[in-house]
Short mmCIF file of C-alpha atoms and ligand atoms in Angstrom, two decimals:
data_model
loop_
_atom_site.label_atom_id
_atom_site.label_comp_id
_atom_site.label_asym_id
_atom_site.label_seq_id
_atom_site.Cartn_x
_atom_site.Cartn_y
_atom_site.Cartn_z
CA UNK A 12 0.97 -25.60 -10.08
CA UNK A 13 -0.66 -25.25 -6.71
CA UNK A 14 -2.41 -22.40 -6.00
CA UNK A 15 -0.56 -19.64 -4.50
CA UNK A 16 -1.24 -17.32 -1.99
CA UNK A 17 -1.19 -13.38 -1.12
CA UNK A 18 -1.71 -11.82 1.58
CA UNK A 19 -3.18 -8.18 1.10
CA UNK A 20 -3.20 -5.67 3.97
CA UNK A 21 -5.72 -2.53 4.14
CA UNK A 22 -8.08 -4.92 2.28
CA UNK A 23 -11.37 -3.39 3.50
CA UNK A 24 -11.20 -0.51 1.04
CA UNK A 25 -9.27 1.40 -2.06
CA UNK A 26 -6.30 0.05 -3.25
CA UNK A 27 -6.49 -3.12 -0.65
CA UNK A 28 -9.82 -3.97 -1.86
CA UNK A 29 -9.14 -3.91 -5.65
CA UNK A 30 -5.86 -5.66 -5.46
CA UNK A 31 -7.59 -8.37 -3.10
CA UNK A 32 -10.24 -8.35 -6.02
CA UNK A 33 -7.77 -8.55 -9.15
CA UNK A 34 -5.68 -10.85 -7.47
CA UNK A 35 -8.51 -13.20 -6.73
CA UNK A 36 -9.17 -13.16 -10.75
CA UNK A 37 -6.12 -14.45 -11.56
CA UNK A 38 -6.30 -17.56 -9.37
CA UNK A 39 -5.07 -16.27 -6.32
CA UNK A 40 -6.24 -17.67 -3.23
CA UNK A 41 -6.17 -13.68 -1.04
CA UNK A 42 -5.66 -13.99 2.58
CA UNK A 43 -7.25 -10.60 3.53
CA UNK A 44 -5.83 -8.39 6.44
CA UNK A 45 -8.03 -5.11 8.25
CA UNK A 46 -9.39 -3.80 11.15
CA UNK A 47 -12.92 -3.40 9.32
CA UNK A 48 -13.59 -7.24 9.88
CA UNK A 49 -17.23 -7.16 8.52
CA UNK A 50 -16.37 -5.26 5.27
CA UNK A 51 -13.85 -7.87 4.76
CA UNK A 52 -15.59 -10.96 5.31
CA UNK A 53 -18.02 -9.28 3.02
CA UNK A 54 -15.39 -9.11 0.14
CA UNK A 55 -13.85 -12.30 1.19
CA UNK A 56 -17.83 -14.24 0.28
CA UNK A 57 -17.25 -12.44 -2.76
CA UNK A 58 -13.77 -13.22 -3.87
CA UNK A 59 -13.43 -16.85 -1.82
CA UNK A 60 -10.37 -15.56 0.31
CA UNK A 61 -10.42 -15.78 3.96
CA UNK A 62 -10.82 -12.44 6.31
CA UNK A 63 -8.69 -12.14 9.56
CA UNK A 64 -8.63 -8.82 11.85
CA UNK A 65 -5.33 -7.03 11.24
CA UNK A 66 -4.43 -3.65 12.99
CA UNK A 67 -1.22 -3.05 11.57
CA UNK A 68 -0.35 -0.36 14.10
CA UNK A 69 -0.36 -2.60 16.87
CA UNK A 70 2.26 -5.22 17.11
CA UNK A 71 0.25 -8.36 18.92
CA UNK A 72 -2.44 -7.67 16.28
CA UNK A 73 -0.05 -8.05 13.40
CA UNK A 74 2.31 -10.53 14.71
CA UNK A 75 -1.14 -12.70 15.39
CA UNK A 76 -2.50 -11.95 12.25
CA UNK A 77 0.89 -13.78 9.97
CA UNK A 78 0.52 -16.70 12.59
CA UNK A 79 -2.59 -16.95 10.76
CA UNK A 80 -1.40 -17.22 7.59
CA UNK A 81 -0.25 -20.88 6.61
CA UNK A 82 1.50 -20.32 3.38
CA UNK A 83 2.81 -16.63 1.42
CA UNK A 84 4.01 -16.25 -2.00
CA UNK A 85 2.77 -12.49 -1.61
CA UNK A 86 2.79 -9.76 0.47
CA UNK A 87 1.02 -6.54 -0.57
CA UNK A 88 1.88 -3.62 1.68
CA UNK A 89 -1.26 -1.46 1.26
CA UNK A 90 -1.90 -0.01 4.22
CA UNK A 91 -1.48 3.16 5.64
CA UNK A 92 -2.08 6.73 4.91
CA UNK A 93 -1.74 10.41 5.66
CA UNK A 94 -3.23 12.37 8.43
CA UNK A 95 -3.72 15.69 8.09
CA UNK A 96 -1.54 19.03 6.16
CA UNK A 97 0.31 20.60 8.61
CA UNK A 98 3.31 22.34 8.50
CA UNK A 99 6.54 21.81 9.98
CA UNK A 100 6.13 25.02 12.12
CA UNK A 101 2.73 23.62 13.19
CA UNK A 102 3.10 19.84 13.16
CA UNK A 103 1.69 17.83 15.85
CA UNK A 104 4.02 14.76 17.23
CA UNK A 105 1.17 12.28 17.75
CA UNK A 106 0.15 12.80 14.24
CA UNK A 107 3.60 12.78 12.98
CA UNK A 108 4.12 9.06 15.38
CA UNK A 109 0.66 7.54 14.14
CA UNK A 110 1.65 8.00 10.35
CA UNK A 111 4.89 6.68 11.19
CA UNK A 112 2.95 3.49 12.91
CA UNK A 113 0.35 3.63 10.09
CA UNK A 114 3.17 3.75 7.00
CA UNK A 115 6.23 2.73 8.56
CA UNK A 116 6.19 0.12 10.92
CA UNK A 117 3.20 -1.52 9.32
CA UNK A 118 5.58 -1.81 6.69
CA UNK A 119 8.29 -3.19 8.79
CA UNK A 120 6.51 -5.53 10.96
CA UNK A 121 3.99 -7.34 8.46
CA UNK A 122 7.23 -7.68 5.96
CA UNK A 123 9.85 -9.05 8.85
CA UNK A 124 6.61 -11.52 9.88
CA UNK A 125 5.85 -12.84 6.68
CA UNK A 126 9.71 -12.85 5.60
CA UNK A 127 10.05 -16.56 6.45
CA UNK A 128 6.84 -18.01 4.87
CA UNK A 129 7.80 -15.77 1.69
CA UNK A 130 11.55 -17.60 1.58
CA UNK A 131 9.95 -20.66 2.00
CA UNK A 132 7.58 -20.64 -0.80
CA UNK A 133 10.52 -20.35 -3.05
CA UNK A 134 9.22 -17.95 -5.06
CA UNK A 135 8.04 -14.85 -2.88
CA UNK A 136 7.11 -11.68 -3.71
CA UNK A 137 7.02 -7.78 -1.46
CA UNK A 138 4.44 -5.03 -3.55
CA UNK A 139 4.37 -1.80 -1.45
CA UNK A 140 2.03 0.58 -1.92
CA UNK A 141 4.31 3.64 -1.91
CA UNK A 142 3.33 7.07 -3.22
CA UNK A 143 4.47 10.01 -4.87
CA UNK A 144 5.40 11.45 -1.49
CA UNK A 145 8.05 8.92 -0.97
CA UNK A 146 9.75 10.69 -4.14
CA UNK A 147 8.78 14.53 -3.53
CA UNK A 148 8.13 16.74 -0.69
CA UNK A 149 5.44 19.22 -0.77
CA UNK A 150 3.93 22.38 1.50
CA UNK A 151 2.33 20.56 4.13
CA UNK A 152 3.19 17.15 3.35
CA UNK A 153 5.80 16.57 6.33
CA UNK A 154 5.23 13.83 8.39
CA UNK A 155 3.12 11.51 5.44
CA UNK A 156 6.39 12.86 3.15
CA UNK A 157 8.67 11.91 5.59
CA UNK A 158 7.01 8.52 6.68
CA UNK A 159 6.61 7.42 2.51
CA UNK A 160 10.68 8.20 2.19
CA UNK A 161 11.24 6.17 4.86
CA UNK A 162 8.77 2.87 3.64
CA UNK A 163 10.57 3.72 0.10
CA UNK A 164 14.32 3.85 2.06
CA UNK A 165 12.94 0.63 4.23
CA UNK A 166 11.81 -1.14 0.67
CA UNK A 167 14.99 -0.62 -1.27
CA UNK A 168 16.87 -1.75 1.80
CA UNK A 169 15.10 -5.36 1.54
CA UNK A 170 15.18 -5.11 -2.25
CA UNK A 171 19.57 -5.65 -1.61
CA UNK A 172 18.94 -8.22 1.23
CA UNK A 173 17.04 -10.53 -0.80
CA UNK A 174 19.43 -10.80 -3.18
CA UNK A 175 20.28 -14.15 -3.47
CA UNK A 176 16.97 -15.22 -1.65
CA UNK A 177 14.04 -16.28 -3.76
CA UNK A 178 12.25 -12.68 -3.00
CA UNK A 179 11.38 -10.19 -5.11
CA UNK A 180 11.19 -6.65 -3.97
CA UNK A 181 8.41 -4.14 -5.61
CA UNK A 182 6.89 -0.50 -5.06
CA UNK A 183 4.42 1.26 -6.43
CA UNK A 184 4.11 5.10 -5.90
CA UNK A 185 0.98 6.38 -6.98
CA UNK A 186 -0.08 10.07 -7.32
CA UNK A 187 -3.74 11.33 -6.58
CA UNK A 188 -6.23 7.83 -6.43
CA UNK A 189 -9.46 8.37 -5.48
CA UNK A 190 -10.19 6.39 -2.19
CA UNK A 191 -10.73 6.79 0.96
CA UNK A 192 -7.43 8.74 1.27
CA UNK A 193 -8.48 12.09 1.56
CA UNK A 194 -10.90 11.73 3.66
CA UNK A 195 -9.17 10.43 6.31
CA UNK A 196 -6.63 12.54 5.68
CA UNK A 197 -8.81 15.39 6.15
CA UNK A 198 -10.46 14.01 9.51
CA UNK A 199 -14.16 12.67 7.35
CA UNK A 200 -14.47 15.95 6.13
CA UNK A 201 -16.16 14.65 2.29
CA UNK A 202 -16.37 18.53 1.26
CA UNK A 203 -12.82 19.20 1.13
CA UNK A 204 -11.76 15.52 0.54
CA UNK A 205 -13.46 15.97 -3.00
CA UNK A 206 -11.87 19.34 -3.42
CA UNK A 207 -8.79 17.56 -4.04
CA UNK A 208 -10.05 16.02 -6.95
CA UNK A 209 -11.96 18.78 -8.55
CA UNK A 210 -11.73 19.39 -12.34
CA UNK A 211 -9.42 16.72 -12.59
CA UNK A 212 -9.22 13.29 -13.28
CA UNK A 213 -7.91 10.60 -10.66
CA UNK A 214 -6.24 7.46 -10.78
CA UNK A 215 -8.90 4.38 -9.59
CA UNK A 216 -8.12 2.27 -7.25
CA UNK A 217 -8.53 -0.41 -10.54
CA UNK A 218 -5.76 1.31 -11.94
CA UNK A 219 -3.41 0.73 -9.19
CA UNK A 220 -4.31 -2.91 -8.41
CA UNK A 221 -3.86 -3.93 -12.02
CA UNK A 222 -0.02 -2.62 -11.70
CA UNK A 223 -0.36 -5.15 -8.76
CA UNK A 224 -1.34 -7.85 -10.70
CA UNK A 225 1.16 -7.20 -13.71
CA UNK A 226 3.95 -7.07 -11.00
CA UNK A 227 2.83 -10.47 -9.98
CA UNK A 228 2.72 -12.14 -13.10
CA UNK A 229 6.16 -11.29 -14.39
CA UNK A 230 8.33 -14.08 -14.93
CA UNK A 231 10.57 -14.99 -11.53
CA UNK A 232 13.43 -14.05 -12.65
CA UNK A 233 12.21 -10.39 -13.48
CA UNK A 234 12.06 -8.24 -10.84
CA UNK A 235 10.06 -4.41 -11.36
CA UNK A 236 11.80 -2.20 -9.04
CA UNK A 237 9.80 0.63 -8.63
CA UNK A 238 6.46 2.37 -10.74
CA UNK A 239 5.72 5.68 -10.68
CA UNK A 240 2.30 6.06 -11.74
CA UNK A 241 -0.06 9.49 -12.41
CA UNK A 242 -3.18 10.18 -13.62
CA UNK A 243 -2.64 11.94 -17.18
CA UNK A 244 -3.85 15.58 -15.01
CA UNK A 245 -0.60 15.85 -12.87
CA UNK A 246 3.15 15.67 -14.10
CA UNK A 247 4.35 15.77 -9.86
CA UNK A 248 3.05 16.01 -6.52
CA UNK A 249 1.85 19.79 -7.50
CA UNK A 250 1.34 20.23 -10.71
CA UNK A 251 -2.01 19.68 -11.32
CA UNK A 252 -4.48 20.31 -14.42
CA UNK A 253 -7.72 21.06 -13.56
CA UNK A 254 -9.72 21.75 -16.43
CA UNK A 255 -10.82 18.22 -17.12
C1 8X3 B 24 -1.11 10.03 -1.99
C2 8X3 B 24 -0.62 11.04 -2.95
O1 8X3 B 24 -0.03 13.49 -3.41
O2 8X3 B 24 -1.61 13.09 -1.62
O3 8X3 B 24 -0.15 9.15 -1.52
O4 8X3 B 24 0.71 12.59 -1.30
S1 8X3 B 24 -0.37 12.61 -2.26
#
């Protein structure tokens, strides 16, 4: 069989990077998608997949970036991420919009873009990095709560209109990974970033992108909804043990 190719967004870092990595392993040939173009060429020398700028919160970025792409048999959604823990009361529309752009339409637009290549390789395949907040609100979770529900509403949504279409429709929803998440999430503030993770013990990026690869190995005709996956510590989006 000829080699096959995916297409990994958010590849720079986290769960991008070590899907873009495991991927690679198993023989695929990783088209690699983020706005930090010299980490990724960097990881593309390493892996043999090609780099290409992708912001996908801007629309002429990302509709330039799948003209790029010749051929897709994959499409992992991986970028994105939260901004902030504000509440409702307190919440801030900008923020609120740029997680939207950052989860949602990311979502939308690289998936509607690389929807034709995907059909056309007969055998085509959606992962989306989704997360526990797509499945639970929590205290201060609004708009990244409310923008994962909507990427999980938007993914089960495709999931019925492939039917019939050689597509398969996947989402992960992880609970706490330690990446970069936090600390974006908390504006580069490392301190509390890693305050998050105290006592406990995380999910890897690893652990993630080997879901990613399992996912993509399955036979065509199977087709793994959705995984929930937690790091032994926490049982939901609050419940944490920290004594580890
Ligand atoms: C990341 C997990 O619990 O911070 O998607 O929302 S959480």
């Amino acid at each position: 069989m000829s080699q096959r190719t995916a297409v990994v967004t958010g590849a720079s870092s986290g769960i991008g990077a070590a899907s873009a990595r495991a991927l690679a392993s198993q023989g695929w040939n990783v088209v690699l998608g983020a706005r930090r173009v010299d980490r990724l060429e960097a990881l593309a020398a390493e892996i043999g997949g090609a780099a290409h700028h992708l912001d996908v919160t801007d629309p002429a970025s990302t509709a330039e970036f799948c003209a790029q792409v010749e051929t897709c048999h994959l499409l992992v959604n991986n970028a994105g991420g939260a901004l902030g823990v504000s509440s409702i009361a307190e919440s801030d529309d900008a923020e609120w919009l740029r997680m939207f752009e950052m989860n949602v339409m990311s979502t939308l637009r690289m998936t509607r873009g690389l929807l034709p290549k995907l059909i056309a390789s007969g055998d085509g395949q959606v992962i989306t990095i989704g997360s526990i907040a797509a499945r639970e609100s929590y205290r201060g979770g609004g708009g990244y709560n409310a923008a994962k529900h909507a990427v999980a509403s938007l993914t089960r949504v495709l999931r019925i209109e492939m039917l019939g279409l050689p597509v398969r429709v996947s989402e992960i929803d992880p609970g706490m990974v330690a990446t970069e998440f936090s600390v974006v999430r908390f504006g580069g503030d490392q301190e509390r970033a890693d305050s998050v993770y105290a006592g406990m013990t995380p999910l890897t990026a690893e652990d993630i992108a080997e879901t990613v690869t399992w996912i993509a190995s399955r036979p065509s005709h199977v087709n793994i909804d959705q995984v929930l996956m937690m790091p032994r510590d926490q049982s939901s989006a609050q419940v944490v043990n920290r004594t580890s």
